[in-house]
Tab-separated table of C-alpha atoms and ligand atoms in Angstrom:
chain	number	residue	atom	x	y	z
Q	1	UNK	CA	96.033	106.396	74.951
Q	2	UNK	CA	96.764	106.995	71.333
Q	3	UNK	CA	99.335	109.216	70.244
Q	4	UNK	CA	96.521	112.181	68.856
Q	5	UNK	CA	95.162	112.179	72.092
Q	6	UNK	CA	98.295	112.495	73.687
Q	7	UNK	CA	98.760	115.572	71.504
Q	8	UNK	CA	95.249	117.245	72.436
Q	9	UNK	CA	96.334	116.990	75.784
Q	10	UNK	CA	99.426	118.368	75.565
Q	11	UNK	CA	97.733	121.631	73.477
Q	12	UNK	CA	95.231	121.931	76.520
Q	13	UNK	CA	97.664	123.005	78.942
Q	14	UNK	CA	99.531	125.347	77.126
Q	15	UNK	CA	96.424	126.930	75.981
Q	16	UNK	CA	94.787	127.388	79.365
Q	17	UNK	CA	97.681	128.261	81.135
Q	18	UNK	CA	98.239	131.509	78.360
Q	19	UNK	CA	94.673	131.765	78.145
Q	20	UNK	CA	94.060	131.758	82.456
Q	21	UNK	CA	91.303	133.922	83.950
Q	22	UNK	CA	89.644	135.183	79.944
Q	23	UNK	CA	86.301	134.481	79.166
Q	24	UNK	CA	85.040	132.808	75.745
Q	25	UNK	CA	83.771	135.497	73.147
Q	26	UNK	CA	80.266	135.564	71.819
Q	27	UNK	CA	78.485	135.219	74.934
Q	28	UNK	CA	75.944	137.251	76.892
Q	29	UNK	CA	76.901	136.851	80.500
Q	30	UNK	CA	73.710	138.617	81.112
Q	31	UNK	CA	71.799	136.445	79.865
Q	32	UNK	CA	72.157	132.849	80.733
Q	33	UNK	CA	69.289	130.387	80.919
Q	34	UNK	CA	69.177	126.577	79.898
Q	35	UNK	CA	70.202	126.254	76.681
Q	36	UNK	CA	72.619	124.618	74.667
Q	37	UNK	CA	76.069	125.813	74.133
Q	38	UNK	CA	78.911	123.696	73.069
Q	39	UNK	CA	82.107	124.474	74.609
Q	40	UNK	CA	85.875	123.587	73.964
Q	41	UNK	CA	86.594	119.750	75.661
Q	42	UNK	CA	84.947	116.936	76.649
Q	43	UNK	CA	86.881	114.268	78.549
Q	44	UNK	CA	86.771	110.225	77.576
Q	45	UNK	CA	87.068	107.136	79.508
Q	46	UNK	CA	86.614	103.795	78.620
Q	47	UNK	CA	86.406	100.135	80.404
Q	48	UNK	CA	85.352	96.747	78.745
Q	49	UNK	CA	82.607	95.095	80.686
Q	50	UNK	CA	83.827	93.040	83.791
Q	51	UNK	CA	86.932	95.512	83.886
Q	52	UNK	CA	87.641	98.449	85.435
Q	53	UNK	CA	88.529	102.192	84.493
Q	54	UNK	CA	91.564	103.464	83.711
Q	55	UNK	CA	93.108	106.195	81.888
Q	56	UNK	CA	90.811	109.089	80.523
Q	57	UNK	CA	91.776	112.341	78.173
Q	58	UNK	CA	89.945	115.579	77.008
Q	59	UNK	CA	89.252	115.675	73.119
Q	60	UNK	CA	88.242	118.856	71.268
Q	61	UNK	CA	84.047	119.207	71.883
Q	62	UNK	CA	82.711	117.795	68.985
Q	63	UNK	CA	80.133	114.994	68.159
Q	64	UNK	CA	80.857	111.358	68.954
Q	65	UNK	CA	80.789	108.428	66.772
Q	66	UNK	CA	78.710	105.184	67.881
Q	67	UNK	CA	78.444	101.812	66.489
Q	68	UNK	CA	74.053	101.391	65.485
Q	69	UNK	CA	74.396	98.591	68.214
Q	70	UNK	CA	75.426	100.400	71.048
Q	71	UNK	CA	73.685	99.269	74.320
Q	72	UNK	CA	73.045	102.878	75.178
Q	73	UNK	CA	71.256	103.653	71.696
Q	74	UNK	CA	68.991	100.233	71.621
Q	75	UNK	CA	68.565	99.318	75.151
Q	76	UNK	CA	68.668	102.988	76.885
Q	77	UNK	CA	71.720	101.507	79.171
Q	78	UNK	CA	73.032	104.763	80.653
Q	79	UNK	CA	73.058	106.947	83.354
Q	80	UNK	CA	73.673	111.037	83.694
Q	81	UNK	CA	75.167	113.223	86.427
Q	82	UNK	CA	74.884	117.239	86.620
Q	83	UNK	CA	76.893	119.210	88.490
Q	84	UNK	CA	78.042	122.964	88.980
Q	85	UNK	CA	81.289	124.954	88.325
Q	86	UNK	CA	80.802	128.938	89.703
Q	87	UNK	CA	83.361	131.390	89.985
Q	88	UNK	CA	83.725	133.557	93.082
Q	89	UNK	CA	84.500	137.329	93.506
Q	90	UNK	CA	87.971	136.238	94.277
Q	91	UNK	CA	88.184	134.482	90.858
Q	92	UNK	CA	88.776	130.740	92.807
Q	93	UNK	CA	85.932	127.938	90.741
Q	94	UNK	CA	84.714	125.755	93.195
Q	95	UNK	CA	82.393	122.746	92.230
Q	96	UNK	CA	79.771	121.672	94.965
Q	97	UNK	CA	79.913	118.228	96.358
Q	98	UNK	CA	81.114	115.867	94.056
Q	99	UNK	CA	82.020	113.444	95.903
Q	100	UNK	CA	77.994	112.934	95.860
Q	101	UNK	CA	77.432	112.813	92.806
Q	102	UNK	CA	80.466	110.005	91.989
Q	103	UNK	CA	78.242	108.013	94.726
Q	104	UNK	CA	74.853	108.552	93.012
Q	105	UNK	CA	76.708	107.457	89.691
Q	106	UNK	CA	77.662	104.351	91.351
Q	107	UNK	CA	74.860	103.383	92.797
Q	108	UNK	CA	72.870	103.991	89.846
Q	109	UNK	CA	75.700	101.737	87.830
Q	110	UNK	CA	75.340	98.831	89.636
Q	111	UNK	CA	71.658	98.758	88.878
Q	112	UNK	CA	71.789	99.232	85.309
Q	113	UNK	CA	74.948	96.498	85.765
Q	114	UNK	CA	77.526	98.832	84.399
Q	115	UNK	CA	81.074	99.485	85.467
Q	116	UNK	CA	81.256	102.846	87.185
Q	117	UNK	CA	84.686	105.256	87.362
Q	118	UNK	CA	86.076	105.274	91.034
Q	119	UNK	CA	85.174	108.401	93.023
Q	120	UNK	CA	89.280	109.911	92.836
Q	121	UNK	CA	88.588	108.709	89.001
Q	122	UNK	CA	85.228	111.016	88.499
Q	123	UNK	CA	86.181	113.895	90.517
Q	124	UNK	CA	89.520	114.200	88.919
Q	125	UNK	CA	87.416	114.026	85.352
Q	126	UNK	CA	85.476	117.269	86.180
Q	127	UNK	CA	87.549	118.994	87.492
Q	128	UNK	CA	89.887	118.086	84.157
Q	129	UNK	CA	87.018	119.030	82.362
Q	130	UNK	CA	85.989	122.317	84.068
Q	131	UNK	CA	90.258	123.517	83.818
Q	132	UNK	CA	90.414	122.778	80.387
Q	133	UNK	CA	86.640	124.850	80.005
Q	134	UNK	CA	87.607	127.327	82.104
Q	135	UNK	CA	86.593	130.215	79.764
Q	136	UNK	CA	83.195	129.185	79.730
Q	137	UNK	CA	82.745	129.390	83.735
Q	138	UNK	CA	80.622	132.260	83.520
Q	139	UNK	CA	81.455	135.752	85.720
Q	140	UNK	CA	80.552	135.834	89.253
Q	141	UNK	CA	76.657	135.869	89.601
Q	142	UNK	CA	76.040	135.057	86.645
Q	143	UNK	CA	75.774	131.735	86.340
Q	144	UNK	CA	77.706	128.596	86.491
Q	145	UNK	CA	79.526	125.839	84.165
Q	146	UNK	CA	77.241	122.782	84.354
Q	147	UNK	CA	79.176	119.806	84.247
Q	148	UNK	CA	77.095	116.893	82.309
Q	149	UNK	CA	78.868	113.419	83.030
Q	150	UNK	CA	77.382	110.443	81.228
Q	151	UNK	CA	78.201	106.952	81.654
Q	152	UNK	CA	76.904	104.783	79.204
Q	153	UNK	CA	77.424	101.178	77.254
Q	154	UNK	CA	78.494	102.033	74.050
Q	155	UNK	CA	79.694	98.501	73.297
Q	156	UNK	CA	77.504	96.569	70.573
Q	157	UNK	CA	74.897	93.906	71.660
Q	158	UNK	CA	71.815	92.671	69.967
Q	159	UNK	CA	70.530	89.895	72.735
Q	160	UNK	CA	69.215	92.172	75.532
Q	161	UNK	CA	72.133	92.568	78.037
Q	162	UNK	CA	74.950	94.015	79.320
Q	163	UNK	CA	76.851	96.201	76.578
Q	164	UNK	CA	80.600	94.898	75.956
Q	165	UNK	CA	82.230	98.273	76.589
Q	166	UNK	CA	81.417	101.611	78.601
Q	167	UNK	CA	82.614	105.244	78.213
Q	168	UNK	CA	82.399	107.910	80.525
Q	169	UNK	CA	81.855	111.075	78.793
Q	170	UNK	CA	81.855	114.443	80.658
Q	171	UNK	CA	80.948	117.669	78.695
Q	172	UNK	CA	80.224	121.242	80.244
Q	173	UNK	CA	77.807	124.205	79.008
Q	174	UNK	CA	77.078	127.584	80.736
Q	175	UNK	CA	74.236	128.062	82.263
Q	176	UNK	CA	72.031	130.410	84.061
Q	177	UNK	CA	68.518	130.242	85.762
Q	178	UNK	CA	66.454	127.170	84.756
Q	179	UNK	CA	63.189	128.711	85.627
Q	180	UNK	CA	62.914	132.329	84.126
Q	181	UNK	CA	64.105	134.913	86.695
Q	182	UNK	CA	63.110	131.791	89.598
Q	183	UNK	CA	59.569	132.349	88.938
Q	184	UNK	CA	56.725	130.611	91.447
Q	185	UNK	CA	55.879	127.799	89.643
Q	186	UNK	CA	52.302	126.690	88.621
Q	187	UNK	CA	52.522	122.496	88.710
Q	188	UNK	CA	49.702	120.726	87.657
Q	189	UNK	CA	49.072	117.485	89.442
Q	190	UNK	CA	49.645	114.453	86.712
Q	191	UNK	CA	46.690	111.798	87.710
Q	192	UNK	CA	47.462	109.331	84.686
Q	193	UNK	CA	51.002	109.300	83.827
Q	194	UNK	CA	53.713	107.822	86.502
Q	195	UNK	CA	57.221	108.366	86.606
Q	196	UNK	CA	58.586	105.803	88.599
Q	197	UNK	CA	57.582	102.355	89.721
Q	198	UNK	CA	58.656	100.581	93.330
Q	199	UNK	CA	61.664	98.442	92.322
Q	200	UNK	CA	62.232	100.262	88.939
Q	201	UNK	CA	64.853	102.901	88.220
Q	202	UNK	CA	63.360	105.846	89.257
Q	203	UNK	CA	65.592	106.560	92.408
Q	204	UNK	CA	68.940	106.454	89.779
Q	205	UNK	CA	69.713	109.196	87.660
Q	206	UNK	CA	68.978	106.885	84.340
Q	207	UNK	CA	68.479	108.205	81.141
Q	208	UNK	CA	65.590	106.361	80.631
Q	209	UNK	CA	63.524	108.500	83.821
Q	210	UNK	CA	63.111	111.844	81.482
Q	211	UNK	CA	61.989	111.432	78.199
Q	212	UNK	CA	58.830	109.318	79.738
Q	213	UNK	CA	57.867	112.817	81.482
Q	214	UNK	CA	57.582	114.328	78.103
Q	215	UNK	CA	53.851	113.821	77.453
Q	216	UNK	CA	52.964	114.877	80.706
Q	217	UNK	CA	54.798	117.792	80.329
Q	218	UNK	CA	53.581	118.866	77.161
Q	219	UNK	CA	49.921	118.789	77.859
Q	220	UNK	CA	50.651	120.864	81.344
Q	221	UNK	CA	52.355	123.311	79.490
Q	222	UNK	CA	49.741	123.666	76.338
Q	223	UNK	CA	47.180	124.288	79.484
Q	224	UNK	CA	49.237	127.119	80.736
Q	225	UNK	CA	51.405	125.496	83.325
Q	226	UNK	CA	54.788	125.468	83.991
Q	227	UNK	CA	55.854	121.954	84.945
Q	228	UNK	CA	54.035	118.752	86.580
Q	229	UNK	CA	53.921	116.769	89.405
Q	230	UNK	CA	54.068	113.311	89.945
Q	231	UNK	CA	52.346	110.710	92.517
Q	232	UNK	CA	53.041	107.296	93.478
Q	233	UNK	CA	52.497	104.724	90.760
Q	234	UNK	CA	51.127	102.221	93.500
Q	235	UNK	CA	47.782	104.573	95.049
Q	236	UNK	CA	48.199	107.352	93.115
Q	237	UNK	CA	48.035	109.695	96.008
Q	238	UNK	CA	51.316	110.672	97.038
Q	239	UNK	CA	53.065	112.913	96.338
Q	240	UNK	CA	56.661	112.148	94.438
Q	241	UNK	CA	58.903	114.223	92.564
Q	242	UNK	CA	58.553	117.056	89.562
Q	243	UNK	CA	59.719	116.237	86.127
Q	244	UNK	CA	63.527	117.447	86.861
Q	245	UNK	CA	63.581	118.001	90.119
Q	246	UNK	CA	62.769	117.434	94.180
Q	247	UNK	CA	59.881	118.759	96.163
Q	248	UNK	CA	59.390	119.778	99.604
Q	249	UNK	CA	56.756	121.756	101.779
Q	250	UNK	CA	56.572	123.163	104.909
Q	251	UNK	CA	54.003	122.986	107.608
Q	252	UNK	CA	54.835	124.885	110.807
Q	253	UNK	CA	58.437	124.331	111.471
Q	254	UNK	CA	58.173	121.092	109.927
Q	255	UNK	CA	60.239	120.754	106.544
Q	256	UNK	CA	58.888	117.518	104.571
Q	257	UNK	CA	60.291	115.645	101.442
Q	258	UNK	CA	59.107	112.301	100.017
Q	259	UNK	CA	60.891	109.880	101.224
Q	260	UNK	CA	63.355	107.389	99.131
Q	261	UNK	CA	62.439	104.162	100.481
Q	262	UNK	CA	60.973	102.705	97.528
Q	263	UNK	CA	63.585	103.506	94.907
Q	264	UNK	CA	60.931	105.899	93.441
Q	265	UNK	CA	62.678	109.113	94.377
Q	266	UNK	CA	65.905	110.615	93.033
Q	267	UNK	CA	68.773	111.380	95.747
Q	268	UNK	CA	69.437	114.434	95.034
Q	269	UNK	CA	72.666	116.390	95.824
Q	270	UNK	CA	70.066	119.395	96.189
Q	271	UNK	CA	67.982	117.640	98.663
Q	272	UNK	CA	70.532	116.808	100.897
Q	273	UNK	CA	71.694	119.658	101.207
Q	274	UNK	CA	68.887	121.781	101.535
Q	275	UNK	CA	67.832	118.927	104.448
Q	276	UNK	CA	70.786	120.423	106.229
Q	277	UNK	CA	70.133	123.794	105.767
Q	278	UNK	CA	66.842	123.932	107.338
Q	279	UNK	CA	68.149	121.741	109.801
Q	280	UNK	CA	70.356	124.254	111.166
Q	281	UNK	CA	67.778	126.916	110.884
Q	282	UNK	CA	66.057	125.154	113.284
Q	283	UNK	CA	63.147	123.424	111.165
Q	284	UNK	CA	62.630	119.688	111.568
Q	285	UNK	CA	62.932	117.671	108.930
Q	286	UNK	CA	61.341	114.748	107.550
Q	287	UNK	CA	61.466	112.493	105.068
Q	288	UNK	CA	58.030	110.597	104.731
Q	289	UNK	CA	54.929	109.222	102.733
Q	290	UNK	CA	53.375	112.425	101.601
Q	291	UNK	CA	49.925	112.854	100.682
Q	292	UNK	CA	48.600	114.834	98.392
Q	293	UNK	CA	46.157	116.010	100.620
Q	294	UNK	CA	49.343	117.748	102.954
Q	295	UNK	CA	50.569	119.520	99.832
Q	296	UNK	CA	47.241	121.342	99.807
Q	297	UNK	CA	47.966	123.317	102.588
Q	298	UNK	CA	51.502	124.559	102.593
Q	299	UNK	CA	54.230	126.291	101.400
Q	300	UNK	CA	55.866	123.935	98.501
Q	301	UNK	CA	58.970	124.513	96.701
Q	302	UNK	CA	62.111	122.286	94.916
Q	303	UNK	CA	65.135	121.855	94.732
Q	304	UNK	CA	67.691	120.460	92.304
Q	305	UNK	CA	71.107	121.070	90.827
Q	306	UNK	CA	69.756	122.774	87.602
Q	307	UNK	CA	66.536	124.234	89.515
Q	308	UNK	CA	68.735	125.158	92.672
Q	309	UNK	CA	65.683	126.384	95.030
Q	310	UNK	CA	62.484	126.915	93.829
Q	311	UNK	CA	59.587	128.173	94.768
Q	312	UNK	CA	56.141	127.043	93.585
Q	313	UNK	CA	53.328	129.253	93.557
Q	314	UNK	CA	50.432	127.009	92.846
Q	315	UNK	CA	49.320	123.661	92.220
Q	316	UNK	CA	46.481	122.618	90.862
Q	317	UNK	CA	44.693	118.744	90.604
Q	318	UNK	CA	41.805	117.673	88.563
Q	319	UNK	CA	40.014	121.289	89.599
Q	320	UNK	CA	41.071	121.987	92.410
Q	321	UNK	CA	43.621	124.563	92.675
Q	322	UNK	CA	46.110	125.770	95.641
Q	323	UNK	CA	47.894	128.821	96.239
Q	324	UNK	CA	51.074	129.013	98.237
Q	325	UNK	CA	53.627	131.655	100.160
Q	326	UNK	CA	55.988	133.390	97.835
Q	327	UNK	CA	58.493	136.094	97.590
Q	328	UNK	CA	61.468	137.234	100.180
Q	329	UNK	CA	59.663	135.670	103.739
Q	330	UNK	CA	59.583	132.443	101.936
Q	331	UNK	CA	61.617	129.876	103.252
Q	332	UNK	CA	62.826	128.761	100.297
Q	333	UNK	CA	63.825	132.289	99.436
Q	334	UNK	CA	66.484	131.855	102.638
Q	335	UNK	CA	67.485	128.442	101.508
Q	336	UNK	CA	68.333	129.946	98.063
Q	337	UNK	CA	70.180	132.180	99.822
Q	338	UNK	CA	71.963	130.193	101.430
Q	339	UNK	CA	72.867	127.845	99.171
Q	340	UNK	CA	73.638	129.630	96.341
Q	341	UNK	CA	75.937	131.818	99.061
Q	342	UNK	CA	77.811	129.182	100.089
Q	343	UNK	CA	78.028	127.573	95.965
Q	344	UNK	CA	79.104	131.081	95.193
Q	345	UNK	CA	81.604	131.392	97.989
Q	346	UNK	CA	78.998	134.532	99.061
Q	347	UNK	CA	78.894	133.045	102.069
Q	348	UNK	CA	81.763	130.753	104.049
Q	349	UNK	CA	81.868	126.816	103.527
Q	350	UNK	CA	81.637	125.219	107.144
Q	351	UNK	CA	80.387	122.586	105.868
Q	352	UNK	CA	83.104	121.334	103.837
Q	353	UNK	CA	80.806	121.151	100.679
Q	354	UNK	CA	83.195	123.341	98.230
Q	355	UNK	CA	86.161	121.792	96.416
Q	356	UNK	CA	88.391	124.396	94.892
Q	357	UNK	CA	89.181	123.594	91.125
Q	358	UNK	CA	92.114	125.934	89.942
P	1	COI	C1	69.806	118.513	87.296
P	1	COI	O1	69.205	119.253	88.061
P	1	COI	O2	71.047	118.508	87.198
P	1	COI	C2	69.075	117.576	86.501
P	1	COI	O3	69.579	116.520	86.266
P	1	COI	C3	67.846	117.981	85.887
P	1	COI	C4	68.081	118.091	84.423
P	1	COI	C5	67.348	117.027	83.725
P	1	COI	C6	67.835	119.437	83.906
């Protein structure tokens, strides 16, 4: 580690130890939603190709310099994470399951052939990187730090390969509700324009899955609605995944999600967890083929670490148009509950899924 880093490290500890428990100025708390906000640190890590991790650091936040030749600007070579930091009523920060989301970031290495930080390595990065952003974990209920990791090759390469050298770069902004105020969504049903393939890289979190879902997106929205979903690229008649985030629906006491068996479908942290959930509720759960045609009959919400829960209120392909259950007798109203009571440390962890930062 060079010597100035050494330094900024050094600074970071005496500053958050005097500055422990304050919140950054200039923000309304209130009023949290998706947006960007730089905060004070980001934390570095890098690895030559065929090597493996070592030692990271925190820098000031602040933009990043990048040789024109970097894999990750030519070839799209990278891969994202996002997790949550929220505060409780007792003042503990507890991040939600990141041991899952180290996993997802390896997996999702090893297909884009990247080195990948170990799981100690990445966990001990956020939470380094939520300590030293402390101030900008926002009050309890009102949001939490999201915690953006990115792995990436920033080594140069022309021939189409493998970048030379990776970094892992974690940076944090506040957040609040992705959806306004967790609004029913209206999803119009995309029947050009895939997401995924079978055998691509839609079942990683690459960076190369969400700018493609742009377009899509962008003529839903000019039509009045608020986000779109995707089917299978093979028939075109399954259901898949929404631009950011998991789907499920409910028939009965049956709980359904599409399934991930053909690399089509992200993991997500969300959906695993919310599989649980209604598991112990006492729904069944499956994960399956679904058709469109099952969709058109239930109640349908999502799930996903930015999203959290939920629900959608209609959905709508070619003309046809379908209304669902909304509001507090929804199930996904009780998952949300749930969930966000246990992120929020509303409700007690038995599950294990909380890891204490400070
Ligand atoms: C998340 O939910 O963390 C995601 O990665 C979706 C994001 C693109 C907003």
């Amino acid at each position: 580690m060079p010597a100035s880093d050494l330094q900024v490290s050094s600074e970071i500890s005496t500053k958050h130890s005097a500055d422990g428990g304050k919140y950054a100025d200039g923000v309304n708390w209130d009023d949290l939603s998706f947006k960007v906000t730089p905060t004070d640190y980001i934390y570095t890590m890098k690895c030559n190709d065929g090597d493996e991790f070592s030692q990271g650091y925190l820098i000031p936040h602040g933009n990043i310099e990048l040789c024109p030749f970097a894999g990750i600007l030519n070839y799209g070579q990278g891969l994202f994470e996002g997790l949550k930091a929220t505060r409780t009523e007792d003042g503990r920060i507890m991040l939600f399951r990141p041991k899952e989301n180290a996993l997802r970031m390896k997996m999702g290495a090893e297909r884009l052939c990247m080195p990948s930080p170990s799981i100690e390595q990445f966990i001990d990065a956020v939470k380094q990187t939520v300590i030293a952003n402390k101030r900008w974990v926002p009050p309890p209920g009102k949001g939490a730090l999201y915690i953006r990791p990115l792995l990436m090759g920033t080594g140069s390469v022309l021939g189409v390969g493998p970048a030379p050298e990776y970094t892992l770069l974690i940076y944090a902004c506040p957040v609040g509700i992705f959806h306004k105020g967790r609004a029913a969504l209206n999803l119009y049903v995309e029947d050009k324009l895939r997401r995924a393939t079978t055998g691509g890289a839609g079942g990683v979190k690459s960076i190369t899955n969400y700018a493609p879902v742009y377009k899509a997106q962008k003529e839903a929205r000019a039509k009045g609605f608020s986000d779109v979903l995707f089917l299978d690229s093979v028939t075109g008649k399954n259901i898949e995944e929404i631009s950011t985030a998991n789907i499920f629906i409910l028939k009965g006491n049956v709980v359904s999600t599409p399934a991930l068996i053909n690399g089509t479908v992200l993991p997500g942290v969300t959906r695993k967890s919310i599989m649980e959930i209604a598991l112990d509720f006492g729904y069944q759960v499956e994960e399956r083929v679904i058709p469109l045609e099952d969709l058109l009959q239930a109640e349908a919400f999502c799930t996903g670490t930015a999203v959290t829960v939920n629900p959608i209120g209609a959905v709508s392909y070619l003309t046809k148009r379908v209304e669902f259950r909304t509001g507090k007798e929804a199930l996904s109203q009780k998952l949300y509950e749930t969930l966000s009571g246990i992120q929020t440390g509303r409700l007690e962890d038995k599950k294990g899924w909380t890891l204490e930062v400070n």
